[in-house]
Coordinates of C-alpha atoms and ligand atoms in Angstrom, one line a residue:
X1 CA -7.0 -1.6 3.2
X2 CA -4.1 -3.6 2.9
X3 CA -1.8 -3.6 6.2
X4 CA -1.9 -3.4 10.1
X5 CA 0.9 -1.4 11.5
X6 CA 1.3 1.6 12.5
X7 CA -0.3 2.9 9.4
X8 CA -2.8 0.7 9.1
X9 CA -4.3 0.6 12.9
X10 CA -4.5 5.0 12.6
X11 CA -5.8 4.9 9.2
X12 CA -8.8 2.0 10.4
X13 CA -9.6 4.2 13.6
X14 CA -9.3 8.1 11.8
X15 CA -11.4 6.5 8.3
X16 CA -14.5 4.2 10.9
X17 CA -14.9 6.9 12.8
X18 CA -15.4 9.7 10.0
X19 CA -18.4 6.9 9.2
X20 CA -17.1 4.5 6.7
X21 CA -17.3 1.1 6.7
X22 CA -13.6 -0.1 6.7
X23 CA -12.2 -4.4 6.7
X24 CA -8.4 -4.4 7.1
X25 CA -6.2 -7.4 5.3
X26 CA -3.2 -8.2 7.3
X27 CA -0.7 -10.5 6.1
X28 CA 0.4 -11.5 9.6
X29 CA -1.8 -13.0 12.6
X30 CA -1.2 -9.9 14.8
X31 CA -1.3 -6.2 14.6
X32 CA 2.4 -4.1 14.5
X33 CA 3.9 -4.8 10.8
X34 CA 7.3 -4.1 11.5
X35 CA 7.5 -4.4 15.1
X36 CA 5.5 -7.8 14.5
X37 CA 8.1 -9.3 12.3
X38 CA 11.6 -7.4 13.1
X39 CA 12.0 -9.0 16.8
X40 CA 15.9 -10.0 16.3
X41 CA 18.0 -9.5 19.3
X42 CA 18.8 -5.6 19.5
X43 CA 15.6 -4.0 17.9
X44 CA 14.7 -1.2 18.7
X45 CA 13.2 2.2 17.4
X46 CA 16.0 5.1 16.7
X47 CA 13.6 7.8 16.9
X48 CA 12.9 8.7 20.6
X49 CA 10.2 6.5 21.7
X50 CA 8.3 9.9 23.4
X51 CA 8.0 10.7 19.2
X52 CA 7.6 7.1 17.9
X53 CA 4.3 7.1 18.6
X54 CA 0.8 8.5 17.8
X55 CA 0.1 12.0 18.8
X56 CA -3.8 12.2 17.5
X57 CA -4.9 11.1 20.7
X58 CA -3.8 12.8 23.8
X59 CA -5.0 9.8 26.1
X60 CA -3.0 7.7 24.6
X61 CA -0.3 9.8 24.7
X62 CA -0.4 10.5 28.4
X63 CA -1.6 6.4 29.5
X64 CA 1.3 4.6 28.0
X65 CA 4.4 5.0 29.4
X66 CA 7.6 4.5 27.6
X67 CA 10.4 2.5 29.5
X68 CA 13.5 3.6 27.4
X69 CA 15.1 6.8 25.5
X70 CA 14.9 4.2 22.4
X71 CA 12.1 0.9 23.1
X72 CA 12.7 -1.9 22.6
X73 CA 10.5 -4.0 19.3
X74 CA 9.0 -5.7 21.9
X75 CA 8.1 -2.5 23.8
X76 CA 6.6 -1.2 20.8
X77 CA 5.0 -4.4 19.7
X78 CA 3.2 -3.9 23.0
X79 CA 2.2 -0.3 22.3
X80 CA 0.7 -1.5 19.2
X81 CA -1.7 -4.2 20.5
X82 CA -2.4 -1.9 23.4
X83 CA -4.1 0.3 21.1
X84 CA -5.6 -1.9 18.8
X85 CA -7.5 -3.1 21.6
X86 CA -7.8 0.2 23.3
X87 CA -9.4 1.2 20.2
X88 CA -11.2 -1.9 19.5
X89 CA -10.0 -2.2 16.5
X90 CA -9.0 -5.7 16.1
X91 CA -13.0 -6.2 14.7
X92 CA -12.0 -5.0 11.5
X93 CA -8.9 -6.5 10.6
X94 CA -8.9 -9.7 9.1
X95 CA -5.3 -11.7 9.9
X96 CA -2.9 -14.2 8.2
X97 CA -5.0 -12.9 5.2
X98 CA -2.0 -12.0 2.2
X99 CA -3.5 -9.6 -0.2
X100 CA -2.4 -11.0 -4.1
X101 CA -4.4 -8.9 -6.4
X102 CA -6.0 -5.1 -6.6
X103 CA -8.0 -4.5 -9.9
X104 CA -10.2 -1.6 -11.0
X105 CA -13.5 -2.5 -12.2
X106 CA -13.6 0.9 -14.6
X107 CA -17.1 0.9 -15.1
X108 CA -18.4 1.0 -11.5
X109 CA -15.0 2.7 -10.0
X110 CA -14.7 -0.1 -7.6
X111 CA -12.0 -1.9 -6.7
X112 CA -11.7 -6.0 -6.4
X113 CA -9.6 -7.4 -4.0
X114 CA -8.8 -11.0 -3.9
X115 CA -6.1 -12.8 -1.3
X116 CA -4.3 -15.4 -1.7
X117 CA -7.1 -17.5 0.3
X118 CA -9.0 -16.9 -3.1
X119 CA -11.3 -14.8 -1.1
X120 CA -13.3 -11.8 -2.9
X121 CA -13.9 -8.2 -1.5
X122 CA -14.8 -4.8 -3.2
X123 CA -14.0 -1.4 -2.2
X124 CA -14.6 1.7 -3.6
X125 CA -11.3 3.0 -2.0
X126 CA -8.4 0.8 -1.6
X127 CA -5.6 2.1 1.1
X128 CA -2.1 0.6 0.8
X129 CA -0.6 0.3 4.3
X130 CA 1.6 -2.1 3.3
X131 CA 4.8 -0.6 4.9
X132 CA 8.2 0.8 3.4
X133 CA 10.3 -1.9 4.8
X134 CA 8.4 -4.6 4.5
X135 CA 9.2 -7.0 1.7
X136 CA 12.0 -8.4 3.2
X137 CA 15.4 -9.3 1.0
X138 CA 17.5 -12.2 0.7
X139 CA 20.1 -12.9 -1.2
X140 CA 20.3 -15.4 -4.1
X141 CA 23.7 -17.4 -2.8
X142 CA 24.5 -20.1 -4.9
X143 CA 24.1 -23.2 -3.2
X144 CA 21.9 -21.3 -0.2
X145 CA 19.4 -24.1 -0.2
X146 CA 22.5 -26.6 0.6
X147 CA 23.5 -25.3 4.1
X148 CA 22.2 -27.5 6.8
X149 CA 22.9 -25.5 9.6
X150 CA 20.0 -22.5 10.6
X151 CA 19.3 -19.8 8.7
X152 CA 18.0 -16.3 9.9
X153 CA 16.5 -13.3 8.8
X154 CA 16.5 -10.3 10.6
X155 CA 13.2 -9.0 9.6
X156 CA 11.8 -12.3 9.9
X157 CA 12.7 -13.3 13.6
X158 CA 11.6 -16.5 15.2
X159 CA 9.2 -16.0 17.9
X160 CA 11.2 -18.3 19.8
X161 CA 14.5 -17.2 21.7
X162 CA 17.2 -18.4 19.8
X163 CA 20.6 -19.1 21.5
X164 CA 23.5 -18.8 20.0
X165 CA 25.6 -19.8 22.6
X166 CA 28.6 -21.8 21.7
X167 CA 28.1 -21.6 18.0
X168 CA 29.6 -20.2 14.9
X169 CA 27.8 -18.1 13.7
X170 CA 27.8 -15.6 10.4
X171 CA 26.2 -11.9 10.4
X172 CA 25.7 -11.3 6.5
X173 CA 24.8 -7.1 6.3
X174 CA 25.6 -3.9 8.6
X175 CA 23.1 -1.9 7.9
X176 CA 20.7 -0.9 10.9
X177 CA 19.6 -4.1 11.6
X178 CA 23.0 -5.7 11.4
X179 CA 24.6 -3.2 13.7
X180 CA 21.8 -3.4 16.4
X181 CA 22.2 -7.2 15.8
X182 CA 25.8 -7.8 16.1
X183 CA 26.8 -7.0 19.3
X184 CA 24.0 -8.7 21.4
X185 CA 25.1 -11.9 19.0
X186 CA 28.6 -11.3 19.6
X187 CA 28.0 -11.8 23.3
X188 CA 26.8 -15.2 22.8
X189 CA 28.8 -16.7 20.0
X190 CA 31.6 -18.5 19.9
X191 CA 32.4 -17.3 17.1
X192 CA 31.1 -14.3 14.9
X193 CA 31.7 -13.9 11.5
X194 CA 30.4 -10.1 10.6
X195 CA 30.2 -10.4 6.4
X196 CA 30.5 -6.3 5.3
X197 CA 29.6 -5.4 2.1
X198 CA 29.7 -2.0 2.8
X199 CA 30.9 0.1 5.5
X200 CA 28.2 2.4 7.4
X201 CA 27.9 5.2 9.2
X202 CA 26.6 5.2 13.3
X203 CA 25.9 6.6 15.9
X204 CA 26.3 5.4 19.8
X205 CA 22.2 5.4 20.8
X206 CA 22.9 6.3 24.0
X207 CA 20.2 4.7 25.5
X208 CA 18.7 4.9 28.4
X209 CA 15.9 4.0 30.8
X210 CA 13.0 7.0 31.2
X211 CA 12.5 8.0 34.9
X212 CA 9.4 8.7 35.9
X213 CA 10.5 12.8 36.3
X214 CA 11.4 12.8 32.8
X215 CA 8.4 11.0 31.4
X216 CA 6.4 13.3 33.6
X217 CA 8.0 16.4 32.2
X218 CA 7.6 14.7 28.4
X219 CA 4.4 14.6 29.5
X220 CA 3.6 18.0 30.8
X221 CA 5.0 19.4 27.6
X222 CA 3.8 17.1 25.2
X223 CA 1.6 19.3 23.1
X224 CA 4.6 22.0 22.6
X225 CA 6.9 18.6 21.5
X226 CA 4.7 17.9 18.7
X227 CA 4.1 21.3 17.9
X228 CA 8.0 21.7 17.1
X229 CA 7.7 18.0 15.7
X230 CA 5.3 18.6 13.0
X231 CA 6.8 21.8 12.2
X232 CA 10.4 20.3 11.7
X233 CA 12.4 18.4 9.1
X234 CA 12.2 15.2 10.1
X235 CA 9.3 14.5 12.4
X236 CA 11.0 15.1 16.0
X237 CA 11.4 18.2 18.1
X238 CA 14.9 18.7 17.6
X239 CA 16.0 21.8 16.0
X240 CA 18.9 22.0 13.1
X241 CA 21.3 24.9 13.9
X242 CA 20.2 28.0 12.5
X243 CA 23.4 28.6 10.4
X244 CA 25.6 26.5 7.5
X245 CA 28.5 24.8 9.1
X246 CA 31.1 26.7 8.3
X247 CA 29.4 30.2 9.4
X248 CA 30.5 28.6 12.6
X249 CA 34.2 29.1 14.2
X250 CA 35.8 25.3 14.5
X251 CA 35.5 25.8 18.3
X252 CA 31.4 26.4 18.0
X253 CA 30.8 23.6 15.2
X254 CA 32.7 21.1 17.7
X255 CA 29.9 22.0 20.0
X256 CA 27.1 21.3 17.9
X257 CA 28.3 18.2 16.6
X258 CA 29.1 16.9 20.2
X259 CA 25.7 17.5 21.6
X260 CA 24.2 15.8 18.7
X261 CA 26.5 12.7 19.1
X262 CA 24.6 12.7 22.5
X263 CA 21.9 13.4 21.6
X264 CA 22.6 9.8 20.0
X265 CA 21.4 8.4 16.2
X266 CA 20.3 9.4 13.3
X267 CA 19.5 13.1 14.2
X268 CA 23.5 13.4 13.5
X269 CA 22.7 14.4 10.1
X270 CA 21.0 16.9 10.7
X271 CA 23.0 19.3 12.8
X272 CA 23.5 21.6 10.7
X273 CA 21.3 22.9 7.8
X274 CA 23.5 22.3 5.1
X275 CA 24.6 18.9 5.8
X276 CA 23.2 17.0 3.2
X277 CA 23.7 19.4 0.5
X278 CA 27.1 21.1 0.8
X279 CA 29.8 18.5 0.6
X280 CA 32.2 21.0 2.7
X281 CA 29.6 20.8 5.5
X282 CA 29.3 17.1 4.8
X283 CA 33.1 16.8 5.4
X284 CA 33.1 18.1 8.5
X285 CA 30.3 15.9 10.1
X286 CA 31.8 12.9 8.6
X287 CA 35.8 14.5 10.3
X288 CA 34.4 14.5 13.4
X289 CA 32.9 11.1 13.4
X290 CA 36.0 9.2 12.3
X291 CA 37.6 11.1 15.3
X292 CA 34.8 9.6 17.7
X293 CA 34.2 5.7 15.6
X294 CA 38.6 5.5 15.8
X295 CA 38.8 6.2 19.3
X296 CA 36.7 2.9 20.1
X297 CA 38.3 0.5 17.3
X298 CA 41.6 -0.9 18.9
X299 CA 42.8 -1.8 15.7
X300 CA 43.6 1.0 13.2
X301 CA 43.3 -1.2 10.4
X302 CA 39.8 -2.6 11.0
X303 CA 39.0 1.0 11.9
X304 CA 39.4 1.5 7.9
X305 CA 37.5 -1.1 7.0
X306 CA 34.8 0.2 9.2
X307 CA 34.9 3.7 8.7
X308 CA 32.9 4.5 5.5
X309 CA 34.7 5.9 2.2
X310 CA 32.6 5.7 -0.2
X311 CA 29.6 8.0 0.3
X312 CA 28.6 11.3 2.2
X313 CA 27.9 10.9 5.6
X314 CA 23.8 10.5 6.3
X315 CA 23.2 9.9 1.9
X316 CA 22.4 6.2 3.5
X317 CA 20.2 6.3 6.7
X318 CA 22.6 6.7 9.9
X319 CA 22.4 3.2 12.0
X320 CA 22.0 3.7 15.7
X321 CA 23.7 1.4 17.7
X322 CA 24.7 0.2 20.8
X323 CA 28.5 -0.4 21.2
X324 CA 28.9 -1.8 17.5
X325 CA 32.2 -0.8 17.1
X326 CA 33.5 -1.9 20.5
X327 CA 32.1 -5.5 19.1
X328 CA 34.6 -5.5 17.2
X329 CA 37.9 -5.0 19.5
X330 CA 35.9 -8.7 20.8
X331 CA 38.5 -11.8 20.4
X332 CA 35.6 -13.9 19.3
X333 CA 34.2 -11.6 16.7
X334 CA 35.9 -11.4 12.7
X335 CA 34.8 -8.9 10.3
X336 CA 34.8 -10.1 7.0
X337 CA 35.0 -7.4 4.2
X338 CA 32.7 -8.8 1.1
X339 CA 33.9 -5.9 -0.9
X340 CA 37.5 -7.6 -1.0
X341 CA 36.5 -10.9 -0.8
X342 CA 33.1 -11.7 -2.4
X343 CA 31.1 -14.4 -0.9
X344 CA 31.3 -17.1 -4.1
X345 CA 28.7 -19.9 -2.6
X346 CA 27.5 -21.2 0.5
X347 CA 27.2 -25.4 1.0
X348 CA 25.9 -27.7 3.9
X349 CA 28.7 -26.2 6.4
X350 CA 28.8 -22.5 6.0
X351 CA 30.0 -19.6 3.4
X352 CA 33.0 -19.7 0.8
X353 CA 34.1 -16.6 0.3
X354 CA 37.0 -15.9 -2.8
X355 CA 39.6 -15.9 0.1
X356 CA 38.0 -18.9 2.4
X357 CA 35.8 -21.4 3.7
X358 CA 33.4 -20.4 6.5
X359 CA 32.6 -23.3 8.8
X360 CA 29.1 -22.4 10.3
X361 CA 26.0 -23.1 12.6
X362 CA 24.1 -20.3 11.9
X363 CA 23.7 -17.6 8.9
X364 CA 21.6 -14.4 9.9
X365 CA 20.6 -12.3 7.3
X366 CA 20.8 -8.7 7.4
X367 CA 20.3 -8.2 4.3
X368 CA 17.7 -5.6 4.1
X369 CA 14.6 -4.6 2.1
X370 CA 13.0 -4.1 -1.4
X371 CA 12.3 -0.6 -0.1
X372 CA 9.6 1.7 -0.5
X373 CA 7.6 -0.7 -3.8
X374 CA 8.9 -4.4 -3.1
X375 CA 5.4 -4.3 -1.0
X376 CA 3.3 -2.9 -3.3
X377 CA 4.8 -4.5 -6.7
X378 CA 4.1 -7.7 -5.4
X379 CA 0.3 -7.6 -5.6
X380 CA -1.1 -7.8 -8.5
X381 CA -2.3 -4.0 -8.6
X382 CA -4.2 -3.3 -12.3
X383 CA -5.9 0.2 -12.7
X384 CA -7.4 1.7 -15.8
X385 CA -6.8 -0.3 -19.6
X386 CA -5.3 -2.8 -17.7
X387 CA -2.1 -1.7 -16.4
X388 CA -0.5 -3.1 -13.9
X389 CA 1.7 -0.7 -11.6
X390 CA 4.8 -2.6 -12.1
X391 CA 4.9 -1.7 -15.3
X392 CA 3.8 1.9 -14.2
X393 CA 6.5 1.6 -12.3
X394 CA 9.3 -0.4 -14.5
X395 CA 11.2 2.7 -14.9
X396 CA 11.0 3.8 -11.1
X397 CA 7.6 4.8 -8.9
X398 CA 5.6 7.4 -10.3
X399 CA 3.1 9.1 -7.8
X400 CA 1.7 12.6 -7.1
X401 CA 2.3 13.6 -3.7
X402 CA 3.2 9.8 -3.0
X403 CA -0.3 9.9 -2.3
X404 CA -1.9 8.7 -5.9
X405 CA -0.9 7.3 -9.1
X406 CA -2.8 8.7 -12.3
X407 CA -4.9 5.5 -13.8
X408 CA -5.1 4.0 -10.4
X409 CA -8.5 5.5 -9.1
X410 CA -9.2 6.0 -5.3
X411 CA -5.9 4.2 -4.8
X412 CA -4.2 5.4 -2.0
X413 CA -0.5 4.9 -0.7
X414 CA 0.4 5.5 3.0
X415 CA 4.3 6.1 3.6
X416 CA 5.4 5.1 0.0
X417 CA 7.7 6.0 -2.5
X418 CA 6.9 9.9 -3.7
X419 CA 6.4 11.3 0.1
X420 CA 9.6 11.7 2.7
X421 CA 8.3 8.5 4.5
X422 CA 11.6 7.1 5.8
X423 CA 13.5 10.1 5.8
X424 CA 10.8 11.3 9.1
X425 CA 9.6 9.8 12.2
X426 CA 7.6 7.6 10.3
X427 CA 4.2 7.2 13.0
X428 CA 3.4 11.0 12.3
X429 CA 3.6 10.7 8.5
X430 CA 1.6 7.6 8.6
X431 CA -0.8 10.0 10.8
X432 CA 0.1 13.0 8.2
X433 CA -1.0 11.2 5.3
X434 CA -4.2 9.2 6.8
X435 CA -5.5 12.8 8.1
X436 CA -4.9 13.5 4.0
X437 CA -6.4 11.0 3.0
X438 CA -9.5 11.1 5.1
X439 CA -9.9 14.4 4.4
X440 CA -10.0 14.2 0.4
X441 CA -12.2 11.6 0.9
X442 CA -14.8 13.3 2.8
X443 CA -14.3 15.8 0.7
X444 CA -15.4 13.6 -2.2
X445 CA -19.0 12.9 -0.6
X446 CA -19.4 16.1 1.0
X447 CA -19.2 17.4 -3.4
X448 CA -20.7 14.0 -4.5
X449 CA -17.5 12.9 -6.2
X450 CA -17.3 9.0 -6.5
X451 CA -13.4 8.8 -7.3
X452 CA -10.4 10.9 -7.2
X453 CA -7.3 10.3 -9.5
X454 CA -3.9 12.4 -10.4
X455 CA -3.0 13.6 -13.7
X456 CA -0.9 12.5 -15.9
X457 CA 0.9 15.1 -15.9
X458 CA 1.0 16.3 -12.3
X459 CA 2.5 12.6 -11.4
X460 CA 5.5 13.7 -13.8
X461 CA 5.4 16.9 -12.7
X462 CA 6.0 15.8 -9.3
X463 CA 8.6 12.9 -10.1
X464 CA 10.5 16.1 -11.5
X465 CA 10.3 18.0 -8.4
X466 CA 11.7 15.0 -6.3
X467 CA 14.1 14.2 -8.9
X468 CA 15.2 18.6 -9.1
X469 CA 15.3 18.2 -5.4
X470 CA 17.7 15.0 -5.0
X471 CA 20.3 16.5 -7.3
X472 CA 20.5 19.2 -5.3
X473 CA 21.6 17.6 -2.5
X474 CA 24.2 15.1 -1.8
X475 CA 21.4 12.0 -1.4
X476 CA 22.3 10.4 -4.9
X477 CA 25.5 10.1 -4.2
X478 CA 25.4 6.8 -2.6
X479 CA 24.4 3.6 -3.5
X480 CA 21.2 3.2 -1.1
X481 CA 18.0 1.5 -0.8
X482 CA 17.0 5.5 -0.9
X483 CA 17.7 4.5 -5.0
X484 CA 17.2 1.3 -5.5
X485 CA 20.4 0.5 -6.0
X486 CA 20.4 -2.7 -3.2
X487 CA 18.0 -4.6 -5.0
X488 CA 19.8 -6.3 -8.3
X489 CA 17.7 -5.2 -11.3
X490 CA 15.7 -2.6 -9.6
X491 CA 15.3 0.9 -11.5
X492 CA 18.2 3.5 -9.8
X493 CA 16.0 6.3 -9.1
X494 CA 15.7 8.9 -5.3
X495 CA 12.4 7.9 -4.2
X496 CA 12.1 10.1 -1.6
X497 CA 11.3 14.1 -1.0
X498 CA 13.6 15.4 0.5
X499 CA 12.4 19.1 1.1
X500 CA 11.4 18.3 4.7
X501 CA 8.5 16.5 6.7
X502 CA 6.7 20.3 7.6
X503 CA 7.4 21.6 3.8
X504 CA 6.0 18.5 2.1
X505 CA 3.1 18.6 4.7
X506 CA 2.4 22.0 3.5
X507 CA 2.4 21.3 0.1
X508 CA -0.5 18.4 0.7
X509 CA -2.3 20.8 2.6
X510 CA -1.9 23.5 0.1
X511 CA -3.5 20.7 -2.8
X512 CA -6.4 19.9 -0.6
X513 CA -7.0 23.8 -0.1
X514 CA -6.6 24.6 -4.1
X515 CA -9.5 21.7 -4.3
X516 CA -7.5 18.7 -4.6
X517 CA -5.4 20.3 -7.2
X518 CA -3.7 18.4 -10.0
X519 CA -6.6 15.9 -9.1
X520 CA -9.8 14.6 -11.6
X521 CA -12.1 14.4 -9.6
X522 CA -14.5 12.3 -10.5
X523 CA -18.3 12.1 -10.5
X524 CA -19.8 8.4 -11.0
X525 CA -22.2 5.5 -9.8
X526 CA -20.5 5.1 -6.4
X527 CA -20.6 8.6 -4.8
X528 CA -21.9 7.5 -1.3
X529 CA -24.0 5.5 -2.9
X530 CA -25.6 8.0 -5.1
X531 CA -26.3 7.6 -8.5
X532 CA -24.9 10.6 -11.1
X533 CA -25.4 10.7 -15.1
X534 CA -21.9 12.0 -15.2
X535 CA -18.9 9.9 -15.5
X536 CA -15.6 11.6 -16.1
X537 CA -13.3 14.5 -15.5
X538 CA -15.0 16.8 -13.7
X539 CA -12.4 19.3 -12.4
X540 CA -8.9 19.3 -11.5
Ligands
FAD1 P1 4.8 -1.8 8.3 O1 4.6 -1.4 9.8 O2 5.5 -2.3 7.5 O3 3.0 -2.8 8.1 C1 2.4 -2.9 6.8 C2 1.6 -4.5 7.0 O4 1.1 -4.5 5.6 C3 2.6 -5.6 7.6 O5 2.2 -6.3 8.6 C4 2.5 -6.3 6.4 O6 2.0 -7.9 7.1 C5 1.5 -6.1 5.6 N1 1.2 -6.3 4.1 C6 2.2 -6.3 3.1 N2 2.1 -6.4 2.3 C7 0.3 -7.2 2.1 C8 -0.3 -7.7 1.4 N3 -0.2 -8.0 0.0 N4 -1.4 -8.4 2.1 C9 -1.9 -8.5 3.9 N5 -1.1 -7.4 4.2 C10 -0.1 -7.0 3.9 N6 10.6 4.7 11.7 C11 11.0 5.2 12.3 O7 10.2 6.1 11.8 N7 12.0 5.3 13.8 C12 12.2 4.2 13.6 O8 12.9 4.0 14.5 C13 12.0 3.0 12.9 N8 12.8 2.0 13.4 C14 12.6 0.8 12.6 C15 12.8 -0.5 12.2 C16 13.2 -1.8 11.9 C17 13.8 -2.7 12.6 C18 12.5 -1.7 10.2 C19 12.3 -2.2 9.4 C20 11.5 -0.5 10.1 C21 11.8 0.9 11.3 N9 10.8 2.0 10.9 C22 11.6 2.8 11.5 C23 10.2 2.3 9.4 C24 9.3 1.3 10.2 O9 8.9 0.5 8.9 C25 7.6 2.4 10.2 O10 8.6 3.3 11.4 C26 6.7 1.7 10.5 O11 6.7 1.4 11.8 C27 6.0 1.4 9.2 O12 4.7 1.5 9.4 P2 3.7 1.2 8.1 O13 2.3 0.6 9.1 O14 4.1 1.8 7.4 O15 4.3 -0.8 7.3
NAP2 P1 20.1 -2.0 4.9 O1 20.4 -1.1 5.4 O2 19.4 -2.5 3.5 O3 21.2 -3.3 4.8 C1 21.4 -4.5 4.5 C2 23.3 -5.2 4.7 O4 23.2 -6.4 3.8 C3 23.8 -3.7 4.1 O5 24.9 -3.7 4.8 C4 24.2 -4.3 2.8 O6 25.0 -4.6 2.1 C5 24.2 -6.1 3.1 N1 24.2 -7.0 1.6 C6 22.8 -6.8 1.1 N2 22.8 -8.3 0.4 C7 23.8 -8.3 0.5 C8 24.6 -9.3 -0.3 N3 24.2 -10.0 -1.5 N4 26.1 -9.6 0.3 C9 26.5 -8.9 1.0 N5 25.9 -8.2 2.0 C10 24.6 -7.7 1.6 O7 18.9 -3.0 5.6 P2 18.8 -2.9 7.1 O8 20.0 -3.1 7.9 O9 17.8 -4.1 7.4 O10 18.0 -1.5 7.7 C11 17.0 -1.1 6.7 C12 15.8 0.2 6.6 O11 15.2 -0.2 7.9 C13 17.2 1.0 7.8 O12 17.8 1.7 6.9 C14 16.2 2.0 8.3 O13 15.9 2.5 7.9 C15 15.0 1.0 9.3 N6 15.8 0.3 10.2 C16 15.7 0.9 11.9 C17 16.4 0.2 12.8 C18 16.3 1.2 13.7 O14 17.4 1.5 14.5 N7 15.4 1.5 14.1 C19 16.9 -1.0 12.7 C20 16.2 -1.5 11.3 C21 16.2 -1.3 10.5 P3 25.5 -2.8 0.9 O15 24.9 -1.8 1.8 O16 26.4 -2.9 0.5 O17 23.9 -2.9 0.2

């Protein structure tokens, strides 16, 4: 197994409990994944803390006390370390170990995994818990290497505190990471220049401390909270309005938007059920949003630049902020529209746009990730007939259910392309994937199979289904990282299942109930050490 974030830790616990011998290889020196690396100022979850944590153990739920509605990176990392210790996970994790290749031995149906240090392991199953947002993206600005000041990336933030006091600082990027860090950096810097290419929708978090009474109530009702989350579209317990946007009268509609606004953050995109499919409905949400945001920005011309006009609201992940737009009212903060005046180069002293030179002490890259596929395609994954995953995905990721790939038997992907993944609460999403994979492995063992692999046809059909659903939505109207649009040269394919978390889990469960329909189950030498005569396609 590769990766020791939320997904890898639960997978280790679950599969070990099932009697499997599991070894986790993790590039970082510690558990946590996202929450180990992304320690920039202001980093928090945007799904409520009490939902953004494991549901598989009531003991864990009851014992851990979240202190804020949206936990900080430090608190989430503390939680993951606590889970790792409590479940005694560390003894099966090899840290500081990057996997560079995974090669299928077709005759033995085994994976040979090689690390950066040249160690070689063989495994019957290879589970990739490598993260949807773990391959950071650093733009290739001409002259960047010449810059003599400090350079930071939000996704590789140093462990020691960074102090911007008295400094001229640039933040490049206004996605969730930029939007969370900008207000805090602005409080320290002598001057902060925010380099914005595309304006983003951001809704205030409304973050507050969680009182003991609130926590007690949540803990007393956790079972129901989780039940609702598992049946929801996004893996949290908040329910969308029962009817389409325009079926409500204007006053009711406003009240519903206001309620969601007060709830805070990303859930604003799910106020009404048709918000992401009907442009007229989406426009109602956008108008309410614009009114709210204009009210807090003092300079209307600046508001024009900060309010998106190029994509429907929610088609890129709505950011969750604390005082983001108010930050632009500060005299020490300037917005530089990279759209109007692109960055041409970086030199020893700062950034050059087509219009000006910005003298800087520090540059913060909040430039995002090669999302969904980056961590996987960085590994030389070689399946049947010597085919690499990189080549297989040259025109966009191909998976069945997001879980398996034809030509790569017994290779499972957690929270990757083809699943709802980043459109859902990713902790529950990881649990759903791990549970499915664990059941599938048990099924193979119970029935004397060595391996499973989706058929080419099942993968094609799943890809078509993803595309059909995406085309019926507004999601394809944005140049988003969901579409691969943020990485130069990456194929433009909508990479996620947008049908909702519960609906997706139902589909996966149906596939399993039907004897893993769409998968070929293979008999061979590796089934629980049993030697079987048959090799090849046995059933579909
Ligand atoms: P990760 O946490 O990314 O872990 C993957 C691990 O695999 C990493 O530790 C990495 O080092 C390791 N790895 C990768 N490749 C290799 C290799 N070749 N060899 C060895 N090790 C490797 N989601 C939400 O649902 N709610 C949120 O509020 C939320 N907030 C987020 C905030 C930030 C700043 C970011 C970047 C993402 C956020 N996400 C959020 C998404 C987040 O990535 C997931 O919620 C979750 O943490 C992913 O867990 P994971 O285990 O799947 O992957
Ligand atoms: P992101 O959303 O991809 O944002 C990257 C930003 O950098 C965008 O504004 C992008 O502009 C800009 N950018 C990239 N390359 C650039 C270049 N060459 N020149 C100028 N600007 C450039 O990345 P992110 O902010 O790290 O967030 C990624 C995802 O991680 C989020 O969507 C979310 O799922 C998760 N996340 C969640 C939270 C949270 O609130 N819990 C916090 C951080 C991250 P364009 O838009 O024009 O490409």
